[in-house]
N, CA, C and O atoms as a DFTB+ gen file, in Angstrom:
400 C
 N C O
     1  1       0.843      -1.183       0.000
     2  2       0.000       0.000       0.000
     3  2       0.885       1.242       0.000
     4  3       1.660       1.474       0.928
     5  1       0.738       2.116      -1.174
     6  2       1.101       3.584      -0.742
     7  2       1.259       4.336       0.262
     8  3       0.543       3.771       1.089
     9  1       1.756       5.336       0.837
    10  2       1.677       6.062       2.077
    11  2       0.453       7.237       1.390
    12  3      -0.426       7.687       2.125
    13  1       0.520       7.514       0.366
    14  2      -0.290       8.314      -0.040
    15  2      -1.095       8.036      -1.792
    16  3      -0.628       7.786      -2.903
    17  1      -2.450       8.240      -1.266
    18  2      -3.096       7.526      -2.773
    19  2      -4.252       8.820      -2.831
    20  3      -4.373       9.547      -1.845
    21  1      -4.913       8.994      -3.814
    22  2      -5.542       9.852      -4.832
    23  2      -6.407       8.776      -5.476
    24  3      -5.909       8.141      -6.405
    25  1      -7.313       8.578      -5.189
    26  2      -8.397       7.026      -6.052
    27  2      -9.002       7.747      -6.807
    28  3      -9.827       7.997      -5.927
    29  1      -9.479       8.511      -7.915
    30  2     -10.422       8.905      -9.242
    31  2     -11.310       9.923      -7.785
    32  3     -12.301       9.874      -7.057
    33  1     -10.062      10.794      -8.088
    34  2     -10.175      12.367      -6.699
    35  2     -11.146      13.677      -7.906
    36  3     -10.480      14.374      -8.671
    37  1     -12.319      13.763      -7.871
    38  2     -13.310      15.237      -8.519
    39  2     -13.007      16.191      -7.383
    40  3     -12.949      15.914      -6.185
    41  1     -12.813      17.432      -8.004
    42  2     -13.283      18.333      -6.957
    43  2     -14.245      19.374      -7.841
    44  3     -13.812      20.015      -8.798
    45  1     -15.204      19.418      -7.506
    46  2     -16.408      20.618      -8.121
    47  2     -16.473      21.883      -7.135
    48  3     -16.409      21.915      -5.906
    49  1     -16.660      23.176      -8.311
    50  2     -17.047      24.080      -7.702
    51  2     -18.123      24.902      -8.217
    52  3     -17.927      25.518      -9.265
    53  1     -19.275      24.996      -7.594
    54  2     -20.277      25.797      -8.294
    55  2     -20.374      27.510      -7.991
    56  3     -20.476      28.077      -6.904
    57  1     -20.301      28.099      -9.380
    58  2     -20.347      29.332      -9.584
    59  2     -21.638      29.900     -10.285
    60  3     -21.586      30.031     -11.508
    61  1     -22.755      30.239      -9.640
    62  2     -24.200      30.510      -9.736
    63  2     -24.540      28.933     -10.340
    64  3     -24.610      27.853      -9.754
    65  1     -24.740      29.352     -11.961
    66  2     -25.833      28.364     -12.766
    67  2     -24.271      27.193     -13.388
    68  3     -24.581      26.052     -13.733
    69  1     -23.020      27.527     -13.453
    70  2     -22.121      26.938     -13.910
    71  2     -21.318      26.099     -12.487
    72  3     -21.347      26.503     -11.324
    73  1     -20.729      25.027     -12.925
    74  2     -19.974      24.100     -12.285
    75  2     -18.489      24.377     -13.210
    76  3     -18.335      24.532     -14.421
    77  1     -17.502      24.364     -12.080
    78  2     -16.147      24.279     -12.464
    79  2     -15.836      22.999     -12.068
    80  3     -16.325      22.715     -10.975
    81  1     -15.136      22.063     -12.628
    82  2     -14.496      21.055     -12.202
    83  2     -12.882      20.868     -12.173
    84  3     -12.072      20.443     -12.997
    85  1     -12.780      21.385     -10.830
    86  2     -10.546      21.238     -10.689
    87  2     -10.030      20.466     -10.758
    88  3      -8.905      20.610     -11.236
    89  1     -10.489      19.015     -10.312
    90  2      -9.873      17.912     -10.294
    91  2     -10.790      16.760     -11.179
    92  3     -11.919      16.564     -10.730
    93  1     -10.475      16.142     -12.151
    94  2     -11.185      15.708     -12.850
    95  2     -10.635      14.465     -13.472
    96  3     -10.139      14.378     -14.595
    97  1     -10.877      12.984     -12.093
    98  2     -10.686      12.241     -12.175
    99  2      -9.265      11.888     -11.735
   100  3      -8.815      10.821     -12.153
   101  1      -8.625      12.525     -11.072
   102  2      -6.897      12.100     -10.578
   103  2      -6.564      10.881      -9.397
   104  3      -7.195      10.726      -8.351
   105  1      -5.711      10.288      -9.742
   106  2      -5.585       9.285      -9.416
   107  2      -4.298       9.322      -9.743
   108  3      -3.934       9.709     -10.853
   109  1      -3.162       8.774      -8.463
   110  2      -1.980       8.719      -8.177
   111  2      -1.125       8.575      -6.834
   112  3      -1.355       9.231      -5.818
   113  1      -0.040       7.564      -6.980
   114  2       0.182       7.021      -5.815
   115  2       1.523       7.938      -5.474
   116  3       2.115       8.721      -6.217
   117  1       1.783       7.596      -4.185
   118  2       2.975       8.317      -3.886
   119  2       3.557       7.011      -2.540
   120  3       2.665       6.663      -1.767
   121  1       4.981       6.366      -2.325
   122  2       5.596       5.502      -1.791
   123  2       5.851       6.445      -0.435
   124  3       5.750       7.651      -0.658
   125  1       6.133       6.109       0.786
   126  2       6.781       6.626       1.593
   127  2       7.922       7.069       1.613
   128  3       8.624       6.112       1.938
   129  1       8.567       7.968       1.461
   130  2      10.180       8.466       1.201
   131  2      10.706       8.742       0.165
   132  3      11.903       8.877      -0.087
   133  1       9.299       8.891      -0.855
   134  2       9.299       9.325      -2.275
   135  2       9.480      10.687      -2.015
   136  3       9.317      11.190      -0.904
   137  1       9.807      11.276      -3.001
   138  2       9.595      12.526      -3.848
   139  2       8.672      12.598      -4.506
   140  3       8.247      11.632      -5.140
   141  1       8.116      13.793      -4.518
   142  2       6.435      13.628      -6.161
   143  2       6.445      15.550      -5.803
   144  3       6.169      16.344      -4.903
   145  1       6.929      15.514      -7.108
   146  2       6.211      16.614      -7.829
   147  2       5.025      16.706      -8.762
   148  3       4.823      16.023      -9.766
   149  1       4.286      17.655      -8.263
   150  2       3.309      18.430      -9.148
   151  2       3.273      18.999     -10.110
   152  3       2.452      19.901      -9.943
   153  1       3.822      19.059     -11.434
   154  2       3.925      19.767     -12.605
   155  2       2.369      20.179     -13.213
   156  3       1.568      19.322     -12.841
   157  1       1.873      20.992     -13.844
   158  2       1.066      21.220     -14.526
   159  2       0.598      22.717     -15.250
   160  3       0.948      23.636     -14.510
   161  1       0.214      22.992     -15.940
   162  2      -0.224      24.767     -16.564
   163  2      -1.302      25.724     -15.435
   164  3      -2.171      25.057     -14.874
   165  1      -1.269      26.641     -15.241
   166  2      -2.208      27.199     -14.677
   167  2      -2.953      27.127     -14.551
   168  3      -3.475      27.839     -15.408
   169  1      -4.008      26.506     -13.732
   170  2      -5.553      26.395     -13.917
   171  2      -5.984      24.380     -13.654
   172  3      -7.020      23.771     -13.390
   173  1      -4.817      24.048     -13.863
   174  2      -4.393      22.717     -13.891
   175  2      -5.231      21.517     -12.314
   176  3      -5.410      20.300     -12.279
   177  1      -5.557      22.699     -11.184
   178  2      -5.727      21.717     -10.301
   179  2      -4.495      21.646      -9.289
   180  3      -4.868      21.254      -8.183
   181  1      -3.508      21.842      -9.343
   182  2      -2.135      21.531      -8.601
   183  2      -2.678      21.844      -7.049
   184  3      -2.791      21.035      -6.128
   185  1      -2.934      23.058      -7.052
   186  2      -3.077      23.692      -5.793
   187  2      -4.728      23.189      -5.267
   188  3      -4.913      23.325      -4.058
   189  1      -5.472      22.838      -5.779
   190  2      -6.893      22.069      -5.396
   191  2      -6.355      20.435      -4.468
   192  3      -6.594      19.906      -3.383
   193  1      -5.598      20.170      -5.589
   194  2      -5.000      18.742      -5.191
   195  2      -4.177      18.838      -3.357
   196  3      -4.539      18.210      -2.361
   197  1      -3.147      19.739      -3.466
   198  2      -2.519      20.052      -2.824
   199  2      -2.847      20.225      -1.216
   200  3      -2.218      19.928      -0.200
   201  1      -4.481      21.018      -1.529
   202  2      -5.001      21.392      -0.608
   203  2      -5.469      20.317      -0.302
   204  3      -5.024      19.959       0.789
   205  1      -6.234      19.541      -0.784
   206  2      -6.936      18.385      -0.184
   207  2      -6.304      17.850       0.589
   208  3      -6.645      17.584       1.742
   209  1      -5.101      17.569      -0.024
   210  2      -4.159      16.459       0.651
   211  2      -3.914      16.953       2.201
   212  3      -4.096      16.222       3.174
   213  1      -3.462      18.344       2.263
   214  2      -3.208      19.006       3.610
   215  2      -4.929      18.854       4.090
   216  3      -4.858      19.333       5.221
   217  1      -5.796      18.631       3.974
   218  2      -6.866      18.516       4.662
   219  2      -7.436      20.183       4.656
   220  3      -8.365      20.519       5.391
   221  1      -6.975      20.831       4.038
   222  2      -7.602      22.771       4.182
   223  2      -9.060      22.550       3.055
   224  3     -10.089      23.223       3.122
   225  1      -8.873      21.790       2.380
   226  2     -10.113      21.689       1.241
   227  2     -10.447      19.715       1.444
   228  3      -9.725      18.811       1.865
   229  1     -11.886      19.735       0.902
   230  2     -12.587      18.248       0.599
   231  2     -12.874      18.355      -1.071
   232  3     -13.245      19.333      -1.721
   233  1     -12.543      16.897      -1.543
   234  2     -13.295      16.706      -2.290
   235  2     -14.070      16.601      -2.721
   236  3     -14.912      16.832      -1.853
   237  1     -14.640      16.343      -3.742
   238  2     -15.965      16.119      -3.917
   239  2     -16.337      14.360      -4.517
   240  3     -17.318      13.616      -4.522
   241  1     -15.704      14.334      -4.718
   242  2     -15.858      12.360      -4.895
   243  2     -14.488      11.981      -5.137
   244  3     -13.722      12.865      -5.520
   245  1     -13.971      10.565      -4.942
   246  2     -13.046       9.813      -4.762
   247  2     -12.228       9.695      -3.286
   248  3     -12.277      10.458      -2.321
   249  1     -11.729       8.886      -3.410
   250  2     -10.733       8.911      -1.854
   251  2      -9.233       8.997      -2.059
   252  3      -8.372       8.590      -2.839
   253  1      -9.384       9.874      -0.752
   254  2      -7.341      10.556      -0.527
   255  2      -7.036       9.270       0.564
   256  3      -7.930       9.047       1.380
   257  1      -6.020       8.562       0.602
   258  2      -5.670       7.837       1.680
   259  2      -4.255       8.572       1.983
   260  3      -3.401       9.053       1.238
   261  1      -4.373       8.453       3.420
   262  2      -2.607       8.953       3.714
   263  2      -2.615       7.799       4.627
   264  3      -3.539       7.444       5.359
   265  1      -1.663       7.358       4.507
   266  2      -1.308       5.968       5.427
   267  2      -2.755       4.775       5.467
   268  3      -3.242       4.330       6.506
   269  1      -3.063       4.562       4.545
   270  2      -3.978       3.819       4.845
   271  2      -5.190       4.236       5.424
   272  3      -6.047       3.373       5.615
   273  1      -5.416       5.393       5.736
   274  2      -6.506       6.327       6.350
   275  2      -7.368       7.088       5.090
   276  3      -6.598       7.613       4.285
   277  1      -8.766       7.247       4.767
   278  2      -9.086       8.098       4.144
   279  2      -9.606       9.131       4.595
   280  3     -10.587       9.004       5.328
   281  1      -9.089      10.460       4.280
   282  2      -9.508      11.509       4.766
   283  2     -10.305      12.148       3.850
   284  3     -10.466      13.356       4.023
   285  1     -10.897      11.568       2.818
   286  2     -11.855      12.661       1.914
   287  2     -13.321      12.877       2.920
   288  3     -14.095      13.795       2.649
   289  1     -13.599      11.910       4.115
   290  2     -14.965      12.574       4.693
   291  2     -14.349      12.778       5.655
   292  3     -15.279      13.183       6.352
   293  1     -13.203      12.847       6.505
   294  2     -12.918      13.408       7.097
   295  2     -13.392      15.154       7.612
   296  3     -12.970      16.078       6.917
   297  1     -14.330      15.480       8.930
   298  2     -14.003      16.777       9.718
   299  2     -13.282      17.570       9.805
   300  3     -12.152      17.082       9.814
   301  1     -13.263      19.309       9.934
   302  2     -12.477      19.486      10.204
   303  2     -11.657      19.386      11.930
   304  3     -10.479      19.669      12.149
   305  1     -12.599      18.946      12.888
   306  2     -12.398      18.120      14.044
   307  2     -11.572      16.987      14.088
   308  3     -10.717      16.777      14.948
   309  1     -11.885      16.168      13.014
   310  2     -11.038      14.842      13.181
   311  2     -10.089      14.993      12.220
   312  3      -9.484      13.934      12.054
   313  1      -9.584      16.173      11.282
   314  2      -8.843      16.327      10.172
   315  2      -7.275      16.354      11.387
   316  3      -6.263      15.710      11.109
   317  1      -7.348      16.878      12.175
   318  2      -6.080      17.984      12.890
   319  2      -5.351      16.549      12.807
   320  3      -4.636      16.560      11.805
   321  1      -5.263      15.290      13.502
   322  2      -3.970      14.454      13.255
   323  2      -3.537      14.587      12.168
   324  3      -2.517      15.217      11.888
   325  1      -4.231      14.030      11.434
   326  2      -3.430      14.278       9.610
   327  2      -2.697      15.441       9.645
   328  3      -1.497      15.387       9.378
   329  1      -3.161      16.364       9.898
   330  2      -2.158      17.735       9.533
   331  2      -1.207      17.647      10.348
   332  3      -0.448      18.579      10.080
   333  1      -0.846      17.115      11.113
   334  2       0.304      17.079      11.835
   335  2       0.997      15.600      11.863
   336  3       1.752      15.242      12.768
   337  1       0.615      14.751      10.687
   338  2       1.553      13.348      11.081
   339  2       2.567      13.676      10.149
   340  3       2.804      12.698       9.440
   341  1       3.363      14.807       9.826
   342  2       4.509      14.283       9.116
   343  2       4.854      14.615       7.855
   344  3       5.867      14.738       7.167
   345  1       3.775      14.712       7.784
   346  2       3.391      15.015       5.877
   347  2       3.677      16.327       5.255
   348  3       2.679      17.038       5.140
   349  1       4.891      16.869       4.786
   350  2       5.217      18.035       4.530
   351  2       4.840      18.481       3.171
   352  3       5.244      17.866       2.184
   353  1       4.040      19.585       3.072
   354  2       3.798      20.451       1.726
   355  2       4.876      21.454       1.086
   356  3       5.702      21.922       1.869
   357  1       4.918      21.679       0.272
   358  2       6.089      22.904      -0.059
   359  2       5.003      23.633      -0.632
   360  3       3.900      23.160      -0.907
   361  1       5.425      24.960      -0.816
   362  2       4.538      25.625      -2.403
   363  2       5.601      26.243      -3.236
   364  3       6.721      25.766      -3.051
   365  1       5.533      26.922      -3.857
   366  2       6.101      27.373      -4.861
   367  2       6.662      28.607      -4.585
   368  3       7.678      29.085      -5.091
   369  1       5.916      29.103      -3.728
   370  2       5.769      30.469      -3.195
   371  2       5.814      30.616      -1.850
   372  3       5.129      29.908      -1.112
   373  1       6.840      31.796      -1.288
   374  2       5.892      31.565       0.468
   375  2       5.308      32.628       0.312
   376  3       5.711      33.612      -0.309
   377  1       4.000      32.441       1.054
   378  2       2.916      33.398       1.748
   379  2       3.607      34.253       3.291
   380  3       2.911      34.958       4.022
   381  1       4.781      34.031       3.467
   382  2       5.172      34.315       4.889
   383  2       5.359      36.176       5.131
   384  3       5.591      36.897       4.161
   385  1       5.254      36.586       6.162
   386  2       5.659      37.861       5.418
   387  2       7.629      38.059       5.925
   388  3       8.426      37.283       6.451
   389  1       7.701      39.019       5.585
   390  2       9.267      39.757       5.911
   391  2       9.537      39.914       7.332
   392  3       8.917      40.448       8.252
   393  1      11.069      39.055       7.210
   394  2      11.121      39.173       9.266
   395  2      11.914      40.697       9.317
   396  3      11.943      41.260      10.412
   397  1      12.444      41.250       8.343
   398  2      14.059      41.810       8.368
   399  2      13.376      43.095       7.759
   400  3      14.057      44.081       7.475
């Protein structure tokens, strides 16, 4: 088993009478002590994906497993272990502000 899996992961977003769909059908494993980058074009989902995984956003159908756990119905009550077992995000960017 993966440490981290993505099973046929949708994420929908409705904007009035239109539906956006960010994630559309992803599915992908990741090994424990792997590396995995995110490559993709703007608009791509990266950061939808991303979020899920950190537990800040839900999907909308499929299952995220991290260790054998699925957190796609996961609370944000019962989310807080996950966010703290270990599991490091990078972004691209920091949001941090200026210490200096």
């Amino acid at each position: 088993m993966s440490y981290i899996e993505m099973q046929h992961n949708y994420k929908r977003y409705q904007m009035g009478d239109t539906e956006i769909l960010a994630n559309n059908d992803v599915s992908f494993a990741v090994e424990k002590g792997e590396l995995a980058i995110i490559l993709g074009p703007s608009g791509a989902g990266k950061s939808t994906v991303l979020n899920i995984l950190g537990g800040m956003d839900k999907n909308s159908d499929g299952q995220v497993l991290i260790d054998g756990k699925n957190i796609a119905n996961y609370t944000a009550s019962n989310a807080s272990p996950t966010r703290t077992s270990g599991t490091t995000i990078g972004c691209q960017k920091s949001r941090l502000p200026k210490t200096s």
